[in-house]
Tab-separated table of C-alpha atoms in Angstrom:
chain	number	residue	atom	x	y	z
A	1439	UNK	CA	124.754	110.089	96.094
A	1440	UNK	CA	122.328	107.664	97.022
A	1441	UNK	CA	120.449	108.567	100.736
A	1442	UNK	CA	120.850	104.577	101.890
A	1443	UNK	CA	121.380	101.420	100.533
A	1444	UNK	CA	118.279	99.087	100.117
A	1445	UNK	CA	119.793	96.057	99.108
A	1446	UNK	CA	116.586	95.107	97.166
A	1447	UNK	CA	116.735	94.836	93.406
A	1448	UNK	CA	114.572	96.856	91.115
A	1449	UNK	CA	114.111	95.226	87.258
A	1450	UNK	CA	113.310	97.392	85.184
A	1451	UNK	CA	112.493	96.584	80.994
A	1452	UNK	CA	113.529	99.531	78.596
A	1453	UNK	CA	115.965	101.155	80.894
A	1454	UNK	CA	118.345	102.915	78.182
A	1455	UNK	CA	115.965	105.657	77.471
A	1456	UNK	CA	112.635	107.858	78.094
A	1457	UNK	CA	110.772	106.649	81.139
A	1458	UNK	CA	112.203	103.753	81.671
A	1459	UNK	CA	115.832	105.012	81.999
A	1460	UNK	CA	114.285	108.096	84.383
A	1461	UNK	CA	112.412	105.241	86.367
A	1462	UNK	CA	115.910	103.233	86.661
A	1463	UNK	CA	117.466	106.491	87.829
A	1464	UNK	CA	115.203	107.044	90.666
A	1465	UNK	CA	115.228	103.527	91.718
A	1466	UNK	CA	118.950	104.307	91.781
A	1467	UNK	CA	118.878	107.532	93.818
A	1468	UNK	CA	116.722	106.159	96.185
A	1469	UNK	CA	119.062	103.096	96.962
A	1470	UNK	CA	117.973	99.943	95.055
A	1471	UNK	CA	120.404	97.925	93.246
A	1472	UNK	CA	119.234	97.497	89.834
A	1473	UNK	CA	119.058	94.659	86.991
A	1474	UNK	CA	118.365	97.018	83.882
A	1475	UNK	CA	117.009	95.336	81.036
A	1476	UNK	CA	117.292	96.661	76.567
A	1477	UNK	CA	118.355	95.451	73.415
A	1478	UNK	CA	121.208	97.413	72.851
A	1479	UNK	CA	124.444	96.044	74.479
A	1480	UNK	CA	126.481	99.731	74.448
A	1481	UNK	CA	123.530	101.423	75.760
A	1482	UNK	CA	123.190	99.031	78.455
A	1483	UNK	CA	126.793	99.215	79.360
A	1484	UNK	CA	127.137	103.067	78.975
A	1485	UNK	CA	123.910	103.328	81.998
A	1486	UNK	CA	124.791	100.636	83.854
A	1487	UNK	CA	127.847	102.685	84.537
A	1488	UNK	CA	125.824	105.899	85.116
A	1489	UNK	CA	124.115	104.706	87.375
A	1490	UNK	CA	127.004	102.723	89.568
A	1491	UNK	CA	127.717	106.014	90.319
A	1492	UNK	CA	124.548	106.408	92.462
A	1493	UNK	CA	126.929	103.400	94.807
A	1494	UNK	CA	124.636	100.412	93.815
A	1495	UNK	CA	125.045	97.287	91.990
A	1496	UNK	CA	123.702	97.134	88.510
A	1497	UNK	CA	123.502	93.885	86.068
A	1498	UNK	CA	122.674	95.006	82.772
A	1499	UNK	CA	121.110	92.316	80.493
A	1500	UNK	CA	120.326	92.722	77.202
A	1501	UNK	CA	117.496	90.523	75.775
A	1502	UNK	CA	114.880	91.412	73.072
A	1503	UNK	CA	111.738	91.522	74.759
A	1504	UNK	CA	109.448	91.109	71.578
A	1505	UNK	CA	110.551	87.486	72.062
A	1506	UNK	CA	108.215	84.990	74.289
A	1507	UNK	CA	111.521	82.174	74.688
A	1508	UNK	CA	114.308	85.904	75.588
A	1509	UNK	CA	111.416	86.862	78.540
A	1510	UNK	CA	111.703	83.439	80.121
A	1511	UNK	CA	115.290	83.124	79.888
A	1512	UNK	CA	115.664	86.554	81.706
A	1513	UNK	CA	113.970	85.176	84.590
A	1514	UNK	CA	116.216	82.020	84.280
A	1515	UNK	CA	119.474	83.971	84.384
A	1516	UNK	CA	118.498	85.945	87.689
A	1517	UNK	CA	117.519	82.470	89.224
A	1518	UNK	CA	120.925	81.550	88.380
A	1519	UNK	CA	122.115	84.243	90.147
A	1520	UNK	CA	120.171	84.320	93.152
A	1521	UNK	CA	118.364	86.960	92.248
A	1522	UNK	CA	115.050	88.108	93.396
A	1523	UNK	CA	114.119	91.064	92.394
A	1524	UNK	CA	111.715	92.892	95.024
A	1525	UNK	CA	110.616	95.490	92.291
A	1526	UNK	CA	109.257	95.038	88.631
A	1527	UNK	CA	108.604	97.644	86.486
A	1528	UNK	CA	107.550	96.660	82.633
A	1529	UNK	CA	108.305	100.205	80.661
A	1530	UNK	CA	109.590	98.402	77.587
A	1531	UNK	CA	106.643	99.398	74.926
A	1532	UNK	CA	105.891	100.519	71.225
A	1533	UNK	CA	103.754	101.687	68.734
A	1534	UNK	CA	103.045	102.139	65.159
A	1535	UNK	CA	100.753	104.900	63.555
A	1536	UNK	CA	98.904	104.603	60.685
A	1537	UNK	CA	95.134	103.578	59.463
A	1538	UNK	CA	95.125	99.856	60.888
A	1539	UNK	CA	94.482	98.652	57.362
A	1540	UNK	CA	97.533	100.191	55.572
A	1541	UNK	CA	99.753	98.985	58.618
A	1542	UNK	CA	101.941	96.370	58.724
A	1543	UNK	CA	100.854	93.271	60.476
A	1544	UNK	CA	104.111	91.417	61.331
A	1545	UNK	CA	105.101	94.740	63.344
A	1546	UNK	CA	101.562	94.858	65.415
A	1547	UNK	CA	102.425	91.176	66.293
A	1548	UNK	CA	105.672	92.261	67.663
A	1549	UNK	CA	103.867	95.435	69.504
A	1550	UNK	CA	101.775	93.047	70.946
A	1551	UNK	CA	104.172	90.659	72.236
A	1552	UNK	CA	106.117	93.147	73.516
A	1553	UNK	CA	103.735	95.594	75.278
A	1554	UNK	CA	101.509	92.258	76.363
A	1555	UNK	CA	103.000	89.346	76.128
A	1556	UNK	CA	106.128	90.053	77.396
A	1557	UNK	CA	104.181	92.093	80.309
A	1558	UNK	CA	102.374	89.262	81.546
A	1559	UNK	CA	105.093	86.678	81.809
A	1560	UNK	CA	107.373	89.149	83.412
A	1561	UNK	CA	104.743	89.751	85.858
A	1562	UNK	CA	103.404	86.254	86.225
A	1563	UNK	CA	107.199	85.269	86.877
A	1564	UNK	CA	107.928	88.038	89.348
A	1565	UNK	CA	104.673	86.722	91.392
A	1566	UNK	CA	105.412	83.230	91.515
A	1567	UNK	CA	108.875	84.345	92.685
A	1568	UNK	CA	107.421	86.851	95.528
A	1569	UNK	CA	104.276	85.194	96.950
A	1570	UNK	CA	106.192	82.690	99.180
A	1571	UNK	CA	108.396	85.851	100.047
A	1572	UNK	CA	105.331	87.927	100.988
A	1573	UNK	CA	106.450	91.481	99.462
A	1574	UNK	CA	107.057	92.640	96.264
A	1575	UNK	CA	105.704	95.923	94.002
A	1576	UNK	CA	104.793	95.886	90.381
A	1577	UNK	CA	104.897	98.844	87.761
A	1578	UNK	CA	103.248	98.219	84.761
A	1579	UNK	CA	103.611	101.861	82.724
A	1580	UNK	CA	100.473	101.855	81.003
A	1581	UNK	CA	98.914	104.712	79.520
A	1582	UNK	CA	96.168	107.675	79.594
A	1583	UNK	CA	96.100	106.118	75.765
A	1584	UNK	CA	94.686	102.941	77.409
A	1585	UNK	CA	91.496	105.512	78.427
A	1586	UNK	CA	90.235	105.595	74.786
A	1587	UNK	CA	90.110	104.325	71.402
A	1588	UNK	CA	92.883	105.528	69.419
A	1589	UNK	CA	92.654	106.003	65.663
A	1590	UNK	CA	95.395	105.594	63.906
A	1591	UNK	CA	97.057	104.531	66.404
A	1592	UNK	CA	94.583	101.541	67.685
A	1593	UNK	CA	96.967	98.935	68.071
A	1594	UNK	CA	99.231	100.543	70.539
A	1595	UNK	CA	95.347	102.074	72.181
A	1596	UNK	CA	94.185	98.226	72.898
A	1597	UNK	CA	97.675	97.043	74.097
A	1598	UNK	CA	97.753	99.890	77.238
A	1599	UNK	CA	93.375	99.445	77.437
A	1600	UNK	CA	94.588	95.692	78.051
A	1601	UNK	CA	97.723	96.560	80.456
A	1602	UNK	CA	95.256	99.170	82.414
A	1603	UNK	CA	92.593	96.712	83.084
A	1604	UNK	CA	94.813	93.920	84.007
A	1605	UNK	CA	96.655	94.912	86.198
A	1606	UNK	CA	93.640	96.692	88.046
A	1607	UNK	CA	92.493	92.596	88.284
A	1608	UNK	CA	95.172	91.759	89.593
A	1609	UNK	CA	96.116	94.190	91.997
A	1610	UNK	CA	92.759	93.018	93.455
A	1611	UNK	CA	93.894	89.414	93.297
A	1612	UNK	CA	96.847	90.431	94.876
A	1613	UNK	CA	95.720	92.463	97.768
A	1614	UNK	CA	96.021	90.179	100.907
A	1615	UNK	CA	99.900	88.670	99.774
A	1616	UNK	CA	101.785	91.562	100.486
A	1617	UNK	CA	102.174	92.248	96.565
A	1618	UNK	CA	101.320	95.364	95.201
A	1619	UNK	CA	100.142	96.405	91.235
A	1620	UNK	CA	100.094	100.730	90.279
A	1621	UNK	CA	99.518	101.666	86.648
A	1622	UNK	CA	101.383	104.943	85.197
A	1623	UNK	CA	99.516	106.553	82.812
A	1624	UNK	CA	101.747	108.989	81.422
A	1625	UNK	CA	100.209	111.062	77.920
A	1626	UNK	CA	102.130	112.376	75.089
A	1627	UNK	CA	105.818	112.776	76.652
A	1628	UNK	CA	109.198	114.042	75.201
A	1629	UNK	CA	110.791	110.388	74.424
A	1630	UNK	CA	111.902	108.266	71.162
A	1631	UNK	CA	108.518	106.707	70.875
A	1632	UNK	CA	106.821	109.021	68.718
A	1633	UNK	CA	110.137	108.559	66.060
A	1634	UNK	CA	109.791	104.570	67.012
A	1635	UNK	CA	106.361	104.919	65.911
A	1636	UNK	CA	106.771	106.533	62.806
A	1637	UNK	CA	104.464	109.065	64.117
A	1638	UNK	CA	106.336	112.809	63.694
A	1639	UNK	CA	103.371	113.308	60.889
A	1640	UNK	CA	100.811	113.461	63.950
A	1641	UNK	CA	99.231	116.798	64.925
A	1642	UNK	CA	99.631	115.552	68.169
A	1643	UNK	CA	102.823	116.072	68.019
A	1644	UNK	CA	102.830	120.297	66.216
A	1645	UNK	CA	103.376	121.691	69.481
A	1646	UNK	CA	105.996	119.592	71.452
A	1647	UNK	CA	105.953	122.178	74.429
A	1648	UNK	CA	102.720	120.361	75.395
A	1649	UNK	CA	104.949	117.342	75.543
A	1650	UNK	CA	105.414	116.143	79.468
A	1651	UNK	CA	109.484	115.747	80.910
A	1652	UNK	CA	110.150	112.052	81.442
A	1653	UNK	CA	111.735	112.684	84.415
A	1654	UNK	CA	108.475	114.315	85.732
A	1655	UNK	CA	106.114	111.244	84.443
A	1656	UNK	CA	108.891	108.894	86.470
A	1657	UNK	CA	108.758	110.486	89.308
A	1658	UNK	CA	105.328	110.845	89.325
A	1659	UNK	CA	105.677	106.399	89.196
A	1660	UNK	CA	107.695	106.149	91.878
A	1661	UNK	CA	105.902	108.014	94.230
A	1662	UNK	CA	102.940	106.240	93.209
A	1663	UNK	CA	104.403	102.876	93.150
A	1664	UNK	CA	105.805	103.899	97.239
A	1665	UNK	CA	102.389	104.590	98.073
A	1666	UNK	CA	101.002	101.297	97.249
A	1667	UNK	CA	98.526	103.419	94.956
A	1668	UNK	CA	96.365	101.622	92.539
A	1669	UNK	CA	97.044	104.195	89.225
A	1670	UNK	CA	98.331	107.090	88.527
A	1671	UNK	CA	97.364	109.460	85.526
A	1672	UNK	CA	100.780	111.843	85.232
A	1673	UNK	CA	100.237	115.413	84.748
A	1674	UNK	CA	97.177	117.765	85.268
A	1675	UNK	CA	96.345	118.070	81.642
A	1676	UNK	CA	96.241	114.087	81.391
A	1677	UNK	CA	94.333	114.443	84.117
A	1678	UNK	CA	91.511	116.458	82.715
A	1679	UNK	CA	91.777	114.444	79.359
A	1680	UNK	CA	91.150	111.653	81.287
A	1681	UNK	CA	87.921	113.178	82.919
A	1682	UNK	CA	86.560	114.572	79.326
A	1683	UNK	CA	87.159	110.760	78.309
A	1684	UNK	CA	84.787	109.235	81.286
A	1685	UNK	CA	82.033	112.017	80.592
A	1686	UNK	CA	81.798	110.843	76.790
A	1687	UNK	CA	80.712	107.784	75.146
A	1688	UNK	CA	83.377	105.722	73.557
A	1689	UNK	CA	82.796	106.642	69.713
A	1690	UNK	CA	82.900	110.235	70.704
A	1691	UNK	CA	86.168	109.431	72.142
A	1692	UNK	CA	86.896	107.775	69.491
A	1693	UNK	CA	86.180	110.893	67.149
A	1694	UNK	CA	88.176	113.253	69.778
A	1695	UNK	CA	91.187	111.300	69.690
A	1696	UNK	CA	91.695	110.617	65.608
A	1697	UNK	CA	91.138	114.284	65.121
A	1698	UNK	CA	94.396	114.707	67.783
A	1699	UNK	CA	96.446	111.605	65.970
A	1700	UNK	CA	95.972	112.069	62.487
A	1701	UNK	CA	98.698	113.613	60.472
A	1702	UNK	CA	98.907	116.848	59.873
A	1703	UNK	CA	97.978	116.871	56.275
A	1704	UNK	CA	95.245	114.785	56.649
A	1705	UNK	CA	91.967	116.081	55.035
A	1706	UNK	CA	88.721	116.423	57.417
């Protein structure tokens, strides 16, 4: 059971599963009440219950996030219920793997409205909402992807380079209204993205012990996110990838990371 109630609500995008349901579980254990937000109706029903259990109120609302005019109207429908969420946390994301000119194009369009787009109106919303209230945290889950170039996977690379540097801009924006902006930059992690991505083929992927627990990478957040923190790079490996990254120039990078990503059968 939960330690005490907050009464603050926590919103948090892609909720049913990987991070994003471990971040909605230790919003829950800590006390906030919770307006969980996915696609899929059941799942949202079957968690919303899971996590009533923790003794807070949860509002489950499914909308499909790849969709500019579903963002606004979930904004609209906590308006219309007095809602004002004092937490935001934008986990919903994808990818897709392949060479960027055998990939599909109407998919990287959805990608990008869903791991930007839909990012920045959430966020743009939330602030409007808070400033006059003078409080309010944001947790965009980028990733230590958004540290390099990503063949064949470049797409999904630019969207969390673009969610990384953004929200370090506006965190700075930010910093006398009582608002605060953390980054999680979780690596590889033991989720459905890598299936979502049609990715299994990746030798990133040929040892999945080296794959980080969800629940570790969302705890990592939260703590982060408490302590007003400007990033946070989950897990000492990431870590050191991350400093390899900043000692190299960007096409060796580059190089570093397609040898990791391509598939496994891919000739040198």
């Amino acid at each position: 059971m939960i330690m005490e109630r907050k009464n603050q609500y926590a919103l948090v995008t892609g909720a049913t599963s990987g991070i994003g349901y471990e971040l909605a579980k230790q919003f829950a254990k800590n006390g906030y009440d919770l307006v969980i937000v996915a696609r899929n109706h059941d799942e949202l029903r079957t968690k919303a219950e899971e996590f009533k259990s923790f003794g807070i109120n949860v509002i489950p609302i499914s909308k499909n996030l790849f969709n500019q005019d579903e963002v606004y109207s979930l904004y609209s429908e906590l308006k219309l219920n007095g809602i004002s969420p004092e937490i935001l946390v934008n986990d919903a994301g994808q990818g897709v793997y392949g060479k960027f000119q055998d990939t599909d194009i109407h998919r990287e369009v959805d990608i990008i409205n869903l791991n930007i787009i839909s990012v920045i109106i959430l966020a743009k919303l939330f602030i409007k909402d808070r400033l006059p209230k003078g409080s309010g945290k944001i947790l965009n889950v980028a990733s230590i992807a958004g540290k390099a170039p990503g063949p064949w996977h470049s797409v999904y690379h630019g969207t969390k380079a673009f969610v990384l540097s953004w929200s370090e801009a506006i965190r700075e924006e930010l910093k006398d209204t009582g608002i605060t902006v953390t980054a999680l930059l979780p690596g590889p992690t033991d989720t459905d993205f890598f299936n979502k991505a049609d990715m299994n083929s990746s030798k990133i992927l040929e040892d999945k012990d080296d794959l980080a627990s969800p629940e570790e990478v969302a705890i990592d957040g939260y703590k982060a996110l408490m302590n007003n923190d400007d990033k946070i790079i989950s897990g000492f490996k990431n870590k050191l990838s991350a400093a390899m990254i900043n000692l190299t120039t960007d096409s060796m990078a580059a190089h570093r990371m397609g040898e990791m990503q391509k598939p496994v059968t891919e000739n040198k």
